């Protein structure tokens, strides 16, 4: 019920006003994304500084995650990219006025986000219990504290963004289903899509830095 009320409230938000030829909604979201990108840049810069410090004893990602672990995360990356593509279909179908197809594509997008979070949760559980048990009170093992700390911070911060994006998309879906979001106010979906694409792009950078390099 609360989610539906939020959906109605979101659909009542007017983001169509313009400044300098750009809608106020886009200006607000781009401003937020710029600030958010700086935060992620700070995380990645800290990761790079710690990793490439002389004598950092940084572990090889393939030894920590294993080939299977990296392949699983690569699949997870593929799922997130596919959900970004389905988000494009949500907007295009809404603009065309086919709201039923827009709702179906939004379900695909939401499921993609949930799969991503599920796989990430599985990975965290495996790493904490088997690789870094000291974090949950287990016996001390030989592991790089800086690597564990930056890994959990980066992927956890990004995972929080995905979780927020999934909730955002659920609200948009409810707005579509209740007829509150239509062809006339499709800009609401465009804003949700911008956020989702940003989350997708950031993950590609995190995946490259942490898992591949």
PDB file of C-alpha atoms in Angstrom:
ATOM      1  CA  UNK A   1       0.000   0.000   0.000  1.00  0.00           C
ATOM      2  CA  UNK A   2       2.771   2.431   0.947  1.00  0.00           C
ATOM      3  CA  UNK A   3       4.601   1.653  -2.302  1.00  0.00           C
ATOM      4  CA  UNK A   4       1.453   2.350  -4.308  1.00  0.00           C
ATOM      5  CA  UNK A   5       1.002   5.666  -2.505  1.00  0.00           C
ATOM      6  CA  UNK A   6       4.588   6.577  -3.338  1.00  0.00           C
ATOM      7  CA  UNK A   7       3.909   5.600  -6.966  1.00  0.00           C
ATOM      8  CA  UNK A   8       0.955   7.974  -7.082  1.00  0.00           C
ATOM      9  CA  UNK A   9       3.023  10.727  -5.488  1.00  0.00           C
ATOM     10  CA  UNK A  10       5.849  10.238  -7.976  1.00  0.00           C
ATOM     11  CA  UNK A  11       3.461  10.361 -10.913  1.00  0.00           C
ATOM     12  CA  UNK A  12       2.122  13.674  -9.613  1.00  0.00           C
ATOM     13  CA  UNK A  13       5.581  15.247  -9.631  1.00  0.00           C
ATOM     14  CA  UNK A  14       5.942  17.822 -12.376  1.00  0.00           C
ATOM     15  CA  UNK A  15       9.370  17.489 -14.016  1.00  0.00           C
ATOM     16  CA  UNK A  16       8.348  19.076 -17.296  1.00  0.00           C
ATOM     17  CA  UNK A  17       9.361  22.646 -16.400  1.00  0.00           C
ATOM     18  CA  UNK A  18      12.412  23.822 -18.311  1.00  0.00           C
ATOM     19  CA  UNK A  19      15.501  25.905 -17.697  1.00  0.00           C
ATOM     20  CA  UNK A  20      17.848  26.687 -20.593  1.00  0.00           C
ATOM     21  CA  UNK A  21      15.934  24.236 -22.780  1.00  0.00           C
ATOM     22  CA  UNK A  22      16.439  21.300 -20.401  1.00  0.00           C
ATOM     23  CA  UNK A  23      13.742  19.958 -18.105  1.00  0.00           C
ATOM     24  CA  UNK A  24      14.213  20.666 -14.423  1.00  0.00           C
ATOM     25  CA  UNK A  25      13.963  16.954 -13.700  1.00  0.00           C
ATOM     26  CA  UNK A  26      16.945  16.210 -15.945  1.00  0.00           C
ATOM     27  CA  UNK A  27      18.994  19.032 -14.455  1.00  0.00           C
ATOM     28  CA  UNK A  28      18.296  17.748 -10.957  1.00  0.00           C
ATOM     29  CA  UNK A  29      19.127  14.160 -11.813  1.00  0.00           C
ATOM     30  CA  UNK A  30      22.276  15.007 -13.765  1.00  0.00           C
ATOM     31  CA  UNK A  31      23.448  17.114 -10.823  1.00  0.00           C
ATOM     32  CA  UNK A  32      22.888  14.184  -8.480  1.00  0.00           C
ATOM     33  CA  UNK A  33      24.622  11.752 -10.846  1.00  0.00           C
ATOM     34  CA  UNK A  34      27.608  14.090 -11.167  1.00  0.00           C
ATOM     35  CA  UNK A  35      28.007  14.208  -7.403  1.00  0.00           C
ATOM     36  CA  UNK A  36      27.512  10.464  -7.158  1.00  0.00           C
ATOM     37  CA  UNK A  37      30.095   9.854  -9.881  1.00  0.00           C
ATOM     38  CA  UNK A  38      32.605  11.878  -7.846  1.00  0.00           C
ATOM     39  CA  UNK A  39      31.941   9.633  -4.855  1.00  0.00           C
ATOM     40  CA  UNK A  40      32.574   6.513  -6.919  1.00  0.00           C
ATOM     41  CA  UNK A  41      35.682   8.155  -8.369  1.00  0.00           C
ATOM     42  CA  UNK A  42      36.917   8.680  -4.812  1.00  0.00           C
ATOM     43  CA  UNK A  43      36.365   5.020  -3.993  1.00  0.00           C
ATOM     44  CA  UNK A  44      38.201   3.903  -7.144  1.00  0.00           C
ATOM     45  CA  UNK A  45      41.062   6.355  -6.536  1.00  0.00           C
ATOM     46  CA  UNK A  46      41.471   5.030  -2.993  1.00  0.00           C
ATOM     47  CA  UNK A  47      41.425   1.472  -4.308  1.00  0.00           C
ATOM     48  CA  UNK A  48      44.100   2.313  -6.903  1.00  0.00           C
ATOM     49  CA  UNK A  49      46.261   4.116  -4.332  1.00  0.00           C
ATOM     50  CA  UNK A  50      46.227   1.180  -1.934  1.00  0.00           C
ATOM     51  CA  UNK A  51      46.682  -1.426  -4.640  1.00  0.00           C
ATOM     52  CA  UNK A  52      49.634   0.125  -6.424  1.00  0.00           C
ATOM     53  CA  UNK A  53      51.480   1.131  -3.263  1.00  0.00           C
ATOM     54  CA  UNK A  54      54.906  -0.583  -3.146  1.00  0.00           C
ATOM     55  CA  UNK A  55      54.844  -3.762  -1.026  1.00  0.00           C
ATOM     56  CA  UNK A  56      51.050  -3.727  -0.849  1.00  0.00           C
ATOM     57  CA  UNK A  57      50.996  -7.516  -1.359  1.00  0.00           C
ATOM     58  CA  UNK A  58      47.790  -7.090  -3.306  1.00  0.00           C
ATOM     59  CA  UNK A  59      46.286 -10.482  -4.118  1.00  0.00           C
ATOM     60  CA  UNK A  60      45.724 -11.636  -7.655  1.00  0.00           C
ATOM     61  CA  UNK A  61      41.965 -11.363  -8.358  1.00  0.00           C
ATOM     62  CA  UNK A  62      41.999 -14.765 -10.054  1.00  0.00           C
ATOM     63  CA  UNK A  63      43.437 -16.341  -6.893  1.00  0.00           C
ATOM     64  CA  UNK A  64      40.894 -14.648  -4.628  1.00  0.00           C
ATOM     65  CA  UNK A  65      37.735 -15.115  -6.668  1.00  0.00           C
ATOM     66  CA  UNK A  66      38.772 -18.122  -8.733  1.00  0.00           C
ATOM     67  CA  UNK A  67      37.961 -18.544 -12.405  1.00  0.00           C
ATOM     68  CA  UNK A  68      34.421 -19.652 -11.547  1.00  0.00           C
ATOM     69  CA  UNK A  69      33.893 -16.603  -9.352  1.00  0.00           C
ATOM     70  CA  UNK A  70      35.012 -14.218 -12.075  1.00  0.00           C
ATOM     71  CA  UNK A  71      32.884 -15.996 -14.657  1.00  0.00           C
ATOM     72  CA  UNK A  72      29.882 -15.733 -12.329  1.00  0.00           C
ATOM     73  CA  UNK A  73      30.475 -12.004 -11.868  1.00  0.00           C
ATOM     74  CA  UNK A  74      30.919 -11.615 -15.637  1.00  0.00           C
ATOM     75  CA  UNK A  75      27.522 -13.255 -16.070  1.00  0.00           C
ATOM     76  CA  UNK A  76      26.136 -10.885 -13.444  1.00  0.00           C
ATOM     77  CA  UNK A  77      27.557  -7.967 -15.409  1.00  0.00           C
ATOM     78  CA  UNK A  78      25.863  -9.309 -18.533  1.00  0.00           C
ATOM     79  CA  UNK A  79      22.534  -9.494 -16.658  1.00  0.00           C
ATOM     80  CA  UNK A  80      22.864  -5.868 -15.557  1.00  0.00           C
ATOM     81  CA  UNK A  81      23.684  -4.735 -19.099  1.00  0.00           C
ATOM     82  CA  UNK A  82      20.640  -6.632 -20.422  1.00  0.00           C
ATOM     83  CA  UNK A  83      18.449  -4.931 -17.813  1.00  0.00           C
ATOM     84  CA  UNK A  84      19.742  -1.599 -19.078  1.00  0.00           C
ATOM     85  CA  UNK A  85      18.663  -2.584 -22.607  1.00  0.00           C
ATOM     86  CA  UNK A  86      15.216  -3.589 -21.368  1.00  0.00           C
ATOM     87  CA  UNK A  87      14.962  -0.195 -19.652  1.00  0.00           C
ATOM     88  CA  UNK A  88      15.405   1.423 -23.069  1.00  0.00           C
ATOM     89  CA  UNK A  89      12.425  -0.622 -24.288  1.00  0.00           C
ATOM     90  CA  UNK A  90      10.344   0.561 -21.331  1.00  0.00           C
ATOM     91  CA  UNK A  91      10.815   4.158 -22.404  1.00  0.00           C
ATOM     92  CA  UNK A  92      10.340   3.531 -26.132  1.00  0.00           C
ATOM     93  CA  UNK A  93       7.129   1.545 -25.593  1.00  0.00           C
ATOM     94  CA  UNK A  94       5.772   4.226 -23.259  1.00  0.00           C
ATOM     95  CA  UNK A  95       6.484   6.938 -25.819  1.00  0.00           C
ATOM     96  CA  UNK A  96       4.687   4.814 -28.440  1.00  0.00           C
ATOM     97  CA  UNK A  97       1.723   4.505 -26.069  1.00  0.00           C
ATOM     98  CA  UNK A  98       1.933   0.716 -25.635  1.00  0.00           C
ATOM     99  CA  UNK A  99       1.838   0.675 -21.853  1.00  0.00           C
ATOM    100  CA  UNK A 100       1.241  -3.064 -21.600  1.00  0.00           C
ATOM    101  CA  UNK A 101       4.531  -3.833 -23.346  1.00  0.00           C
ATOM    102  CA  UNK A 102       6.206  -1.101 -21.271  1.00  0.00           C
ATOM    103  CA  UNK A 103       5.060  -2.847 -18.081  1.00  0.00           C
ATOM    104  CA  UNK A 104       6.419  -6.197 -19.315  1.00  0.00           C
ATOM    105  CA  UNK A 105       9.793  -4.683 -20.132  1.00  0.00           C
ATOM    106  CA  UNK A 106       9.844  -3.038 -16.712  1.00  0.00           C
ATOM    107  CA  UNK A 107       9.274  -6.426 -15.083  1.00  0.00           C
ATOM    108  CA  UNK A 108      12.270  -7.730 -17.045  1.00  0.00           C
ATOM    109  CA  UNK A 109      14.349  -4.791 -15.797  1.00  0.00           C
ATOM    110  CA  UNK A 110      13.311  -5.351 -12.188  1.00  0.00           C
ATOM    111  CA  UNK A 111      14.025  -9.086 -12.372  1.00  0.00           C
ATOM    112  CA  UNK A 112      17.453  -8.332 -13.852  1.00  0.00           C
ATOM    113  CA  UNK A 113      18.249  -6.075 -10.908  1.00  0.00           C
ATOM    114  CA  UNK A 114      17.069  -8.679  -8.413  1.00  0.00           C
ATOM    115  CA  UNK A 115      19.189 -11.385 -10.070  1.00  0.00           C
ATOM    116  CA  UNK A 116      22.202  -9.091  -9.857  1.00  0.00           C
ATOM    117  CA  UNK A 117      21.629  -8.493  -6.143  1.00  0.00           C
ATOM    118  CA  UNK A 118      21.068 -12.195  -5.496  1.00  0.00           C
ATOM    119  CA  UNK A 119      24.322 -13.218  -7.166  1.00  0.00           C
ATOM    120  CA  UNK A 120      26.208 -10.458  -5.375  1.00  0.00           C
ATOM    121  CA  UNK A 121      24.764 -11.609  -2.063  1.00  0.00           C
ATOM    122  CA  UNK A 122      25.884 -15.154  -2.835  1.00  0.00           C
ATOM    123  CA  UNK A 123      29.385 -13.905  -3.653  1.00  0.00           C
ATOM    124  CA  UNK A 124      29.620 -11.861  -0.447  1.00  0.00           C
ATOM    125  CA  UNK A 125      28.475 -14.834   1.633  1.00  0.00           C
ATOM    126  CA  UNK A 126      31.075 -17.078   0.022  1.00  0.00           C
ATOM    127  CA  UNK A 127      33.922 -14.585   0.485  1.00  0.00           C
ATOM    128  CA  UNK A 128      33.088 -13.669   4.086  1.00  0.00           C
ATOM    129  CA  UNK A 129      32.559 -17.220   5.298  1.00  0.00           C
ATOM    130  CA  UNK A 130      35.319 -18.949   3.349  1.00  0.00           C
ATOM    131  CA  UNK A 131      37.943 -16.336   2.464  1.00  0.00           C
ATOM    132  CA  UNK A 132      37.602 -13.706   5.180  1.00  0.00           C
ATOM    133  CA  UNK A 133      36.060 -15.485   8.236  1.00  0.00           C
ATOM    134  CA  UNK A 134      37.925 -13.107  10.560  1.00  0.00           C
ATOM    135  CA  UNK A 135      35.344 -10.444   9.614  1.00  0.00           C
ATOM    136  CA  UNK A 136      32.569 -12.443  11.319  1.00  0.00           C
ATOM    137  CA  UNK A 137      34.529 -13.606  14.325  1.00  0.00           C
ATOM    138  CA  UNK A 138      36.178 -16.624  12.748  1.00  0.00           C
ATOM    139  CA  UNK A 139      39.810 -17.575  13.067  1.00  0.00           C
ATOM    140  CA  UNK A 140      42.485 -15.278  11.740  1.00  0.00           C
ATOM    141  CA  UNK A 141      43.559 -16.153   8.223  1.00  0.00           C
ATOM    142  CA  UNK A 142      46.148 -14.730   5.894  1.00  0.00           C
ATOM    143  CA  UNK A 143      44.381 -12.155   3.786  1.00  0.00           C
ATOM    144  CA  UNK A 144      44.919  -8.583   2.653  1.00  0.00           C
ATOM    145  CA  UNK A 145      42.819  -6.306   4.866  1.00  0.00           C
ATOM    146  CA  UNK A 146      42.988  -3.396   2.407  1.00  0.00           C
ATOM    147  CA  UNK A 147      41.758  -5.574  -0.428  1.00  0.00           C
ATOM    148  CA  UNK A 148      38.844  -6.925   1.616  1.00  0.00           C
ATOM    149  CA  UNK A 149      37.930  -3.448   2.857  1.00  0.00           C
ATOM    150  CA  UNK A 150      37.990  -1.737  -0.540  1.00  0.00           C
ATOM    151  CA  UNK A 151      36.204  -4.648  -2.203  1.00  0.00           C
ATOM    152  CA  UNK A 152      33.336  -4.633   0.294  1.00  0.00           C
ATOM    153  CA  UNK A 153      33.098  -0.821   0.233  1.00  0.00           C
ATOM    154  CA  UNK A 154      33.039  -0.545  -3.560  1.00  0.00           C
ATOM    155  CA  UNK A 155      30.699  -3.414  -4.324  1.00  0.00           C
ATOM    156  CA  UNK A 156      28.524  -2.697  -1.280  1.00  0.00           C
ATOM    157  CA  UNK A 157      28.090   0.973  -2.207  1.00  0.00           C
ATOM    158  CA  UNK A 158      27.246   0.002  -5.770  1.00  0.00           C
ATOM    159  CA  UNK A 159      24.893  -2.758  -4.576  1.00  0.00           C
ATOM    160  CA  UNK A 160      23.009  -0.180  -2.504  1.00  0.00           C
ATOM    161  CA  UNK A 161      22.537   1.855  -5.692  1.00  0.00           C
ATOM    162  CA  UNK A 162      21.158  -1.211  -7.494  1.00  0.00           C
ATOM    163  CA  UNK A 163      18.757  -1.889  -4.601  1.00  0.00           C
ATOM    164  CA  UNK A 164      17.527   1.717  -4.700  1.00  0.00           C
ATOM    165  CA  UNK A 165      17.181   1.444  -8.491  1.00  0.00           C
ATOM    166  CA  UNK A 166      15.072  -1.714  -8.161  1.00  0.00           C
ATOM    167  CA  UNK A 167      12.763   0.038  -5.687  1.00  0.00           C
ATOM    168  CA  UNK A 168      12.622   3.073  -7.994  1.00  0.00           C
ATOM    169  CA  UNK A 169      11.667   0.821 -10.925  1.00  0.00           C
ATOM    170  CA  UNK A 170       8.998  -0.968  -8.861  1.00  0.00           C
ATOM    171  CA  UNK A 171       7.430   2.412  -8.117  1.00  0.00           C
ATOM    172  CA  UNK A 172       7.519   3.297 -11.824  1.00  0.00           C
ATOM    173  CA  UNK A 173       5.958  -0.080 -12.664  1.00  0.00           C
ATOM    174  CA  UNK A 174       3.109   0.535 -10.216  1.00  0.00           C
ATOM    175  CA  UNK A 175       2.625   3.969 -11.744  1.00  0.00           C
ATOM    176  CA  UNK A 176       2.340   2.358 -15.198  1.00  0.00           C
ATOM    177  CA  UNK A 177      -0.061  -0.300 -13.976  1.00  0.00           C
ATOM    178  CA  UNK A 178      -2.348   2.184 -12.241  1.00  0.00           C
ATOM    179  CA  UNK A 179      -2.372   4.508 -15.249  1.00  0.00           C
ATOM    180  CA  UNK A 180      -0.587   7.295 -13.386  1.00  0.00           C
ATOM    181  CA  UNK A 181       2.367   7.215 -15.766  1.00  0.00           C
ATOM    182  CA  UNK A 182       1.438   7.441 -19.424  1.00  0.00           C
ATOM    183  CA  UNK A 183       2.712   8.669 -22.771  1.00  0.00           C
ATOM    184  CA  UNK A 184       2.185  12.244 -21.594  1.00  0.00           C
ATOM    185  CA  UNK A 185       4.525  12.063 -18.605  1.00  0.00           C
ATOM    186  CA  UNK A 186       7.035   9.523 -19.970  1.00  0.00           C
ATOM    187  CA  UNK A 187       9.817  11.851 -18.806  1.00  0.00           C
ATOM    188  CA  UNK A 188       9.475  10.153 -15.404  1.00  0.00           C
ATOM    189  CA  UNK A 189      10.630   6.914 -17.012  1.00  0.00           C
ATOM    190  CA  UNK A 190      13.421   8.717 -18.831  1.00  0.00           C
ATOM    191  CA  UNK A 191      14.763   9.920 -15.476  1.00  0.00           C
ATOM    192  CA  UNK A 192      14.564   6.425 -13.995  1.00  0.00           C
ATOM    193  CA  UNK A 193      16.382   5.143 -17.076  1.00  0.00           C
ATOM    194  CA  UNK A 194      19.186   7.677 -16.665  1.00  0.00           C
ATOM    195  CA  UNK A 195      19.757   6.492 -13.105  1.00  0.00           C
ATOM    196  CA  UNK A 196      19.681   2.826 -14.140  1.00  0.00           C
ATOM    197  CA  UNK A 197      22.138   3.362 -17.013  1.00  0.00           C
ATOM    198  CA  UNK A 198      24.455   5.219 -14.621  1.00  0.00           C
ATOM    199  CA  UNK A 199      24.412   2.282 -12.203  1.00  0.00           C
ATOM    200  CA  UNK A 200      25.182  -0.040 -15.119  1.00  0.00           C
ATOM    201  CA  UNK A 201      28.086   2.085 -16.357  1.00  0.00           C
ATOM    202  CA  UNK A 202      29.646   2.387 -12.901  1.00  0.00           C
ATOM    203  CA  UNK A 203      29.492  -1.375 -12.427  1.00  0.00           C
ATOM    204  CA  UNK A 204      31.429  -1.959 -15.657  1.00  0.00           C
ATOM    205  CA  UNK A 205      34.210   0.237 -14.230  1.00  0.00           C
ATOM    206  CA  UNK A 206      34.130  -1.536 -10.856  1.00  0.00           C
ATOM    207  CA  UNK A 207      34.164  -4.947 -12.514  1.00  0.00           C
ATOM    208  CA  UNK A 208      37.132  -3.984 -14.683  1.00  0.00           C
ATOM    209  CA  UNK A 209      39.150  -2.489 -11.815  1.00  0.00           C
ATOM    210  CA  UNK A 210      38.465  -5.102  -9.157  1.00  0.00           C
ATOM    211  CA  UNK A 211      38.023  -8.356 -11.046  1.00  0.00           C
ATOM    212  CA  UNK A 212      39.979  -8.094 -14.282  1.00  0.00           C
ATOM    213  CA  UNK A 213      43.020  -5.872 -13.816  1.00  0.00           C
TER     214      UNK A 213
END
